[in-house]
Short mmCIF file of C-alpha atoms in Angstrom, two decimals:
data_model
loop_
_atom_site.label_atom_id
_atom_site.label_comp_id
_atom_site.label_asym_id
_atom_site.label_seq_id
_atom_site.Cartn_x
_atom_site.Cartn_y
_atom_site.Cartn_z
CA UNK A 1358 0.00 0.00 0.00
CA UNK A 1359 1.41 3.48 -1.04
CA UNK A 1360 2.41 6.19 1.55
CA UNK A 1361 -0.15 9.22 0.59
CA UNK A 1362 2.04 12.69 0.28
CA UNK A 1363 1.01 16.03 -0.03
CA UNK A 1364 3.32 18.96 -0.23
CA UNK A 1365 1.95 22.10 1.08
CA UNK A 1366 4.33 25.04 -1.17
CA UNK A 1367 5.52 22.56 -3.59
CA UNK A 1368 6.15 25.51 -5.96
CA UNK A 1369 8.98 26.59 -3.74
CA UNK A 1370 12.33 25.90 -4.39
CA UNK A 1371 12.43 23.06 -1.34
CA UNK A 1372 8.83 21.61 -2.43
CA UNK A 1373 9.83 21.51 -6.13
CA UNK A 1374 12.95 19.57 -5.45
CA UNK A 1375 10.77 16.89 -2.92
CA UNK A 1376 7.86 16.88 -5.77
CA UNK A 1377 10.27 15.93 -8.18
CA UNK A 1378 12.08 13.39 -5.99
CA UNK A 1379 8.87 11.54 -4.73
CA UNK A 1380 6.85 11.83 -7.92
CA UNK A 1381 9.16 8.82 -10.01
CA UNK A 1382 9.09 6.39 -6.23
CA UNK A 1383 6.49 3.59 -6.30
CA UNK A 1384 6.11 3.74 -2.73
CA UNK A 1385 5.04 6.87 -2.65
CA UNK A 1386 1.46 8.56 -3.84
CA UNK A 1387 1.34 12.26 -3.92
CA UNK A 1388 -1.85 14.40 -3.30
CA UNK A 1389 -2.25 16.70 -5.62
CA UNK A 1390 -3.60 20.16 -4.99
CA UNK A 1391 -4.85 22.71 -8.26
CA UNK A 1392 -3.07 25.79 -8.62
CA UNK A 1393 -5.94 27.80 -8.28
CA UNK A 1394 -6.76 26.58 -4.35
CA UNK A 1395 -3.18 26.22 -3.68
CA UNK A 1396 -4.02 28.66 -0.45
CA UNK A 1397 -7.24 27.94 -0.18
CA UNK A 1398 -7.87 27.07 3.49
CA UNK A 1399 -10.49 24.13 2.87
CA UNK A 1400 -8.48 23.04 -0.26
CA UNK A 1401 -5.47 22.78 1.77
CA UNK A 1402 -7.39 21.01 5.13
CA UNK A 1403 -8.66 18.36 2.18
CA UNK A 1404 -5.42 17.35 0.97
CA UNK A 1405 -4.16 17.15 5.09
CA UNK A 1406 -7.17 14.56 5.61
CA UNK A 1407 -6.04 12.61 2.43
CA UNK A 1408 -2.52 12.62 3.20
CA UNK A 1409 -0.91 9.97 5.44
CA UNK A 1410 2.29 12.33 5.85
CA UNK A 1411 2.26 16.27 4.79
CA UNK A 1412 5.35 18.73 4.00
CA UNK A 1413 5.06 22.12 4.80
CA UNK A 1414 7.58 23.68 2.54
CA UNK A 1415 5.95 27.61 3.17
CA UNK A 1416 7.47 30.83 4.80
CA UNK A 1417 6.93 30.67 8.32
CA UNK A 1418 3.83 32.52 8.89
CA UNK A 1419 2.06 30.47 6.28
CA UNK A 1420 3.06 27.12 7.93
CA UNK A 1421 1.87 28.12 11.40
CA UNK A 1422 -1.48 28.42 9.63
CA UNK A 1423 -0.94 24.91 7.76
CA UNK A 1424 -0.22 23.05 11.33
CA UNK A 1425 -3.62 24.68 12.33
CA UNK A 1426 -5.68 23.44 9.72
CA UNK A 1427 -3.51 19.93 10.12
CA UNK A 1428 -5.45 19.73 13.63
CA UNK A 1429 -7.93 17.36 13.73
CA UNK A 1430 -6.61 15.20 10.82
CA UNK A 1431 -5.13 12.07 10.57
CA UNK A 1432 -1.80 13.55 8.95
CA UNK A 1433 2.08 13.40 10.05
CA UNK A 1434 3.79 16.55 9.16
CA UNK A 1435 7.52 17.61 8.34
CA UNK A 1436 8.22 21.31 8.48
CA UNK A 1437 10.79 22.89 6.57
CA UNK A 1438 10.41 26.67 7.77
CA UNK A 1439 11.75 27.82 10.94
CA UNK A 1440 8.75 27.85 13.35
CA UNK A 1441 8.73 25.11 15.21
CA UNK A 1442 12.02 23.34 14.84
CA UNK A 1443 12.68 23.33 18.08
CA UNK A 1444 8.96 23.75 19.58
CA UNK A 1445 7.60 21.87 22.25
CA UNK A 1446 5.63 18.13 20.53
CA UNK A 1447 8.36 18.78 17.84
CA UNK A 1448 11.47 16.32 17.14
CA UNK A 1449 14.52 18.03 15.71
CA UNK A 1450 14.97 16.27 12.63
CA UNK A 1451 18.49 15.59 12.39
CA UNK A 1452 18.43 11.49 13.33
CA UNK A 1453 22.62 11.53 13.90
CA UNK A 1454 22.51 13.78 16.92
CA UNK A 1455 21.79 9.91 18.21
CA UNK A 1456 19.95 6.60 17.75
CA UNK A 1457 17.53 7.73 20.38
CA UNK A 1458 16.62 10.68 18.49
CA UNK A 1459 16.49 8.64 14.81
CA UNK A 1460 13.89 6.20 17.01
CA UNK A 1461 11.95 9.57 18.32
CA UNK A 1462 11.63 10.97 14.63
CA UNK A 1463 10.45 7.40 13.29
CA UNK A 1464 7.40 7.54 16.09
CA UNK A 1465 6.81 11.42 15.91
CA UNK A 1466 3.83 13.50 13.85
CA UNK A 1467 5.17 16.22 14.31
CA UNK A 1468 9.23 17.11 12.92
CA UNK A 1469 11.06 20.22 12.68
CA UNK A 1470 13.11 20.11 9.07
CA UNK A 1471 16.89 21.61 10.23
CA UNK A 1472 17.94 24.65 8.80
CA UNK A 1473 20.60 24.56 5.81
CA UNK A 1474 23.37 26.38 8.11
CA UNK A 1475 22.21 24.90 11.10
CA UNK A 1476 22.97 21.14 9.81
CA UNK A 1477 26.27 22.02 9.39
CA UNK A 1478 27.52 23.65 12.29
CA UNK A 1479 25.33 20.97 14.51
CA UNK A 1480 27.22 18.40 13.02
CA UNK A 1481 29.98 19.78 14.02
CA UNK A 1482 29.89 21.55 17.58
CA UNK A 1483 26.90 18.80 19.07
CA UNK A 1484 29.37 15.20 19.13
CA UNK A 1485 31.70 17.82 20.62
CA UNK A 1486 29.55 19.69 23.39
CA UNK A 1487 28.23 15.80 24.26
CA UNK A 1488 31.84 14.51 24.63
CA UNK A 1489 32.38 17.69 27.21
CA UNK A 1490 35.56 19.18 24.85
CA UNK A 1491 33.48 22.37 23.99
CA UNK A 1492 32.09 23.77 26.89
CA UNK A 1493 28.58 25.52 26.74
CA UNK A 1494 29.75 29.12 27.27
CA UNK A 1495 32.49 28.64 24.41
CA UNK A 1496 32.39 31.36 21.99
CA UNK A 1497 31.67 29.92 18.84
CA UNK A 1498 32.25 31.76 15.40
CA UNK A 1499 30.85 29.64 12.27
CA UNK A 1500 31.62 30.59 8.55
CA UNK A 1501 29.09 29.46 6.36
CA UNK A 1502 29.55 29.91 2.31
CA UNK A 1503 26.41 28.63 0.06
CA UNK A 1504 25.61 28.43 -3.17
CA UNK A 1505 22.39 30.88 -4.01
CA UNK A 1506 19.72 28.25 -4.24
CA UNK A 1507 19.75 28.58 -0.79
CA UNK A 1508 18.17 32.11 -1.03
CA UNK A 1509 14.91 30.95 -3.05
CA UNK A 1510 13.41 31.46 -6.46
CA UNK A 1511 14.06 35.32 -6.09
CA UNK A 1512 17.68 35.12 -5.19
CA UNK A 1513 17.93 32.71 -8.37
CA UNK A 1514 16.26 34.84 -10.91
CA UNK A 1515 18.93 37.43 -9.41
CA UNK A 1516 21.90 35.53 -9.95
CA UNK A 1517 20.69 33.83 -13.35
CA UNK A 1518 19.87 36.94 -14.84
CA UNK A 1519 21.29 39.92 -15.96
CA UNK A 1520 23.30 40.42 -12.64
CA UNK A 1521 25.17 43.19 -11.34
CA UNK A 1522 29.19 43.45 -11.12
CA UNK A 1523 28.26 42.55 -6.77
CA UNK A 1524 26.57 39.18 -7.81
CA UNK A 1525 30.03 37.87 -9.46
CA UNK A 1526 31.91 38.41 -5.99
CA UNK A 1527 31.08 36.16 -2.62
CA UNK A 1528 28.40 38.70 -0.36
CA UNK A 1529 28.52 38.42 3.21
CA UNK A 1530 24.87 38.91 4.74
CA UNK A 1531 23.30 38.33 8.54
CA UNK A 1532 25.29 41.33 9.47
CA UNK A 1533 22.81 42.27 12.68
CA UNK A 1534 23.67 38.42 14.14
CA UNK A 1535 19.89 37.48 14.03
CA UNK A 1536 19.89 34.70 11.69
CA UNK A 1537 17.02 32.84 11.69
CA UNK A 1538 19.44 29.27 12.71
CA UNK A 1539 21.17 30.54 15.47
CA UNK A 1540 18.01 29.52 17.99
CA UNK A 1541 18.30 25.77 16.79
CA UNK A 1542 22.34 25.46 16.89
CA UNK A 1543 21.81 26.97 20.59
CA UNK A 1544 18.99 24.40 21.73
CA UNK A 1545 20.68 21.54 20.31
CA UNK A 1546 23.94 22.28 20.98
CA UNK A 1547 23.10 23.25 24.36
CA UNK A 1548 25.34 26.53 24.32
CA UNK A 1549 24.95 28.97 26.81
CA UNK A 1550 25.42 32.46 23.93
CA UNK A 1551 24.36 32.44 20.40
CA UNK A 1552 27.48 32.15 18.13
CA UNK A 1553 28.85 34.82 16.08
CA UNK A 1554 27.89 33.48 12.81
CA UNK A 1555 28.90 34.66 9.42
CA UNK A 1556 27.19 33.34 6.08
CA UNK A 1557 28.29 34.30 3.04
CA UNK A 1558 26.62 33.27 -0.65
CA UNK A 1559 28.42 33.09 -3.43
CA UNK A 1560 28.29 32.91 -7.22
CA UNK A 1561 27.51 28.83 -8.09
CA UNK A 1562 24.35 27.03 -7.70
CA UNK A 1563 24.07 25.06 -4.78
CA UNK A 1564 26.80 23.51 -2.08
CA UNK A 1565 27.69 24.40 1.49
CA UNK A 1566 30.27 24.65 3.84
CA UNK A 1567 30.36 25.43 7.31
CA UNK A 1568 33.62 25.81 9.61
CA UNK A 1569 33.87 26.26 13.03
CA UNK A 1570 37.51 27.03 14.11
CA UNK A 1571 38.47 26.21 17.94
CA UNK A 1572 40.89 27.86 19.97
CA UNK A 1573 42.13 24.51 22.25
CA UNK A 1574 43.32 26.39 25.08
CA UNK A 1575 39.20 27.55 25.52
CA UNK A 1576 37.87 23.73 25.31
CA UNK A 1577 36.69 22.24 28.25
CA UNK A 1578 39.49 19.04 28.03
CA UNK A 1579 43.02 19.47 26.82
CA UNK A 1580 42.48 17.61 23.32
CA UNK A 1581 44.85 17.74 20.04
CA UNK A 1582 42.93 17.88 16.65
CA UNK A 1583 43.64 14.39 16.31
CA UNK A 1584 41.69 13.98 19.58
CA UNK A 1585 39.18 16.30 17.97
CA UNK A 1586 38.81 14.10 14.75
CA UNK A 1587 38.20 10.70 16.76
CA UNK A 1588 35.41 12.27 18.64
CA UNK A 1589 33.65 12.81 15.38
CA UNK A 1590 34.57 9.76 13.79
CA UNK A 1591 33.54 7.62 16.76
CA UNK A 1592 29.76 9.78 16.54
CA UNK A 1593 29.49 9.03 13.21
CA UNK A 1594 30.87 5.54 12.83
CA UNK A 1595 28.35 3.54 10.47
CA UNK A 1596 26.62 6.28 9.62
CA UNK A 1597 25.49 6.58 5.79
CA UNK A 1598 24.53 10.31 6.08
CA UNK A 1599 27.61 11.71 7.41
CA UNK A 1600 31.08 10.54 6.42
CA UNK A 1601 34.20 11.90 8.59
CA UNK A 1602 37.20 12.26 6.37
CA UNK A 1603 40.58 10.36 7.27
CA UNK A 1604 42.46 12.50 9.70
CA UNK A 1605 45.02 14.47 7.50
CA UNK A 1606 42.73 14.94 4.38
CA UNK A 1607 42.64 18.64 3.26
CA UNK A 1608 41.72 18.21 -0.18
CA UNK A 1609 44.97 18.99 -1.74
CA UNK A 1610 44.53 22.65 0.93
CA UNK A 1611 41.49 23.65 -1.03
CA UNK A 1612 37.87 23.08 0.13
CA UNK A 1613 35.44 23.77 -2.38
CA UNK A 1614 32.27 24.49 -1.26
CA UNK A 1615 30.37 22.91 -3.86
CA UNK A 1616 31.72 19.38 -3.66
CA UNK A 1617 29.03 17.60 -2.35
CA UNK A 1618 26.48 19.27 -4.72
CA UNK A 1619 24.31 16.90 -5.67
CA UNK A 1620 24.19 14.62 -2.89
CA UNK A 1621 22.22 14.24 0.40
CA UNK A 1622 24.50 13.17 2.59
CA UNK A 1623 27.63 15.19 4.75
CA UNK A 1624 31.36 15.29 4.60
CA UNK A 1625 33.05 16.50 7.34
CA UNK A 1626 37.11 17.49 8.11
CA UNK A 1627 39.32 18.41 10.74
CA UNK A 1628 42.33 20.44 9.88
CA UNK A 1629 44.62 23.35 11.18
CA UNK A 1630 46.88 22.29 13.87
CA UNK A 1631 46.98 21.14 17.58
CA UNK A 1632 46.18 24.72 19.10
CA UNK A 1633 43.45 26.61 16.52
CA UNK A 1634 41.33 23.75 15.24
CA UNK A 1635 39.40 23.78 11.83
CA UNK A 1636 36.62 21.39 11.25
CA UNK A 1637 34.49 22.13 8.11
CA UNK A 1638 31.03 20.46 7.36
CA UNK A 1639 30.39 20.06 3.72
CA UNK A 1640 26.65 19.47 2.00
CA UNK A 1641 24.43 20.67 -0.54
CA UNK A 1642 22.41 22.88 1.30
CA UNK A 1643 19.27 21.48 -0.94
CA UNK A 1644 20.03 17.96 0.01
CA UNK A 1645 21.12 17.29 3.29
CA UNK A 1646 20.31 21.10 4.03
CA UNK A 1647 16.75 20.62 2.91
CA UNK A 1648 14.73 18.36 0.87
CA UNK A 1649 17.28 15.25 0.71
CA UNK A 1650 17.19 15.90 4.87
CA UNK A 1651 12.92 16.25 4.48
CA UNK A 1652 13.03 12.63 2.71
CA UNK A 1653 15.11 11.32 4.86
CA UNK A 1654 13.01 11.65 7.98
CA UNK A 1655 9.86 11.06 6.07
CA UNK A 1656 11.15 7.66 4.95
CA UNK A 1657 12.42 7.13 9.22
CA UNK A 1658 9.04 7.84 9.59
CA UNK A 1659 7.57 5.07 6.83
CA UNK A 1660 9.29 2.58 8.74
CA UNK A 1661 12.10 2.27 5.65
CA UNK A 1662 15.29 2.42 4.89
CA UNK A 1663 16.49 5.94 5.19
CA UNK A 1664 18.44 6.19 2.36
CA UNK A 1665 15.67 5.16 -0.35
CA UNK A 1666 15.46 7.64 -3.03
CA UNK A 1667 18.42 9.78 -2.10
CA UNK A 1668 21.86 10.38 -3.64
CA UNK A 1669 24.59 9.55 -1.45
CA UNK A 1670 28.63 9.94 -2.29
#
């Protein structure tokens, strides 16, 4: 018997890329919803009561109102906007924070879809806070560079059109530090300050990379980067989402930020030196950063495999 589907904003760039993902799996049966009613509030509540599972792929005044009209119905939703990712009745839906919180996704109706920056610096700073090497008051600074898909249809008409001298160099942006992701790599991360954080998008499609430097003499445990690396690959061991690189690899000392374009699952590296460690998360911010991470806790959530349908390295 086929899963039923519906994907409330598929005409975003997010729904788009789970539409076309789930429309050619056999599993899968997608509720369909005319263009016309698309916001229709009874057209919308319809499709919920049809749908076994529901995406909400909207800005995130628009999905408050969609988990309002979900009450009532029968329906299992995954949120991709920022509103309730880290709610209370909502699971954070990144499973390899631990097998506990895989299990609690596969069981929940209700999961927050991570944030595109936020995946990558959890996966970073979390297996470190747990092992007790970054303490919670640490003053974390994260770099994040993305490719413009990340910034929507608008931001890709910008850059695929005729484009300003501005749109050919990398622009930094979040300059007030109130980025929408810093409230989820706090809660999960348990830190005690919101990190300075620093995105930056750049001139290519779609790719991401997130580093968090560390100065050791400010961790909690005296720890070389080696030490730093074996945390992470111990987290991680088995995992099919999120691959730590051999200890030493620096890509021949450039990391592009588009190298796991494509893909839905994570890379990540740990370089510098024994006192200012470097470790960089890389990801296509619309795989594991969004839709790839959307299917992944749907399928958790069908009881399946959670690889099926998505492109791993």
């Amino acid at each position: 018997m086929k899963t039923k589907v519906f994907i409330d904003g598929h005409e975003g760039t997010t729904g788009l890329r789970i539409h076309e993902r789930l429309s050619t799996r056999q599993d899968i049966e997608l509720v369909p919803i005319a263009d016309d009613v698309r916001k229709d509030p009874d057209a919308i509540r319809a499709c919920m009561k049809q749908a076994d599972i529901a995406f909400l792929c909207l800005p995130d005044g628009a999905a408050a109102e969609a988990v309002t009209l979900a009450e009532g119905c029968d329906v299992r939703l995954i949120d991709t906007s920022t509103g309730r990712r880290v709610a209370p009745g909502w699971i954070y839906g990144f499973p390899e924070l631990s097998p506990q919180q895989a299990a609690a996704i596969a069981k929940s109706d209700r999961v927050g879809n991570p944030g595109c920056h936020a995946s990558g610096a959890i996966s970073i700073l979390q297996p470190l806070t747990e092992a007790g090497i970054v303490p919670a008051d640490y003053p974390v600074t994260a770099f994040s560079l993305t490719g413009y898909s990340g910034g929507g249809k608008k931001m890709i008409a910008q850059y695929e059109g005729d484009k300003g001298q501005d749109l050919y160099a990398p622009r930094q942006y979040g300059l007030v530090q109130q980025h929408k992701h810093l409230p989820e790599i706090v809660t999960i991360c348990h830190l005690t300050q919101e990190p300075v954080f620093t995105p930056i998008v750049d001139d290519y499609y779609s790719g991401m990379e997130v580093m968090i430097p560390f100065f050791s003499h400010l961790l909690a445990k005296k720890v070389t980067a080696h030490d730093v690396w074996q945390v992470l690959a111990s987290h991680y061991d088995g995992c099919p989402f999120v691959h730590v690189l051999p200890f030493g690899e620096d890509k021949g000392g450039f990391i592009a930020a588009n190298d796991m374009s494509g893909y839905d699952d994570m890379e990540i590296l740990v370089t510098g030196n024994d006192q200012r460690i470097m470790v960089t998360s890389l990801f296509d911010n619309l795989g594991k950063g969004a839709s790839g991470a959307a299917i992944q806790n749907m399928n958790l959530m069908m009881g399946i495999d959670p690889t099926t349908g998505l492109n791993l390295t």
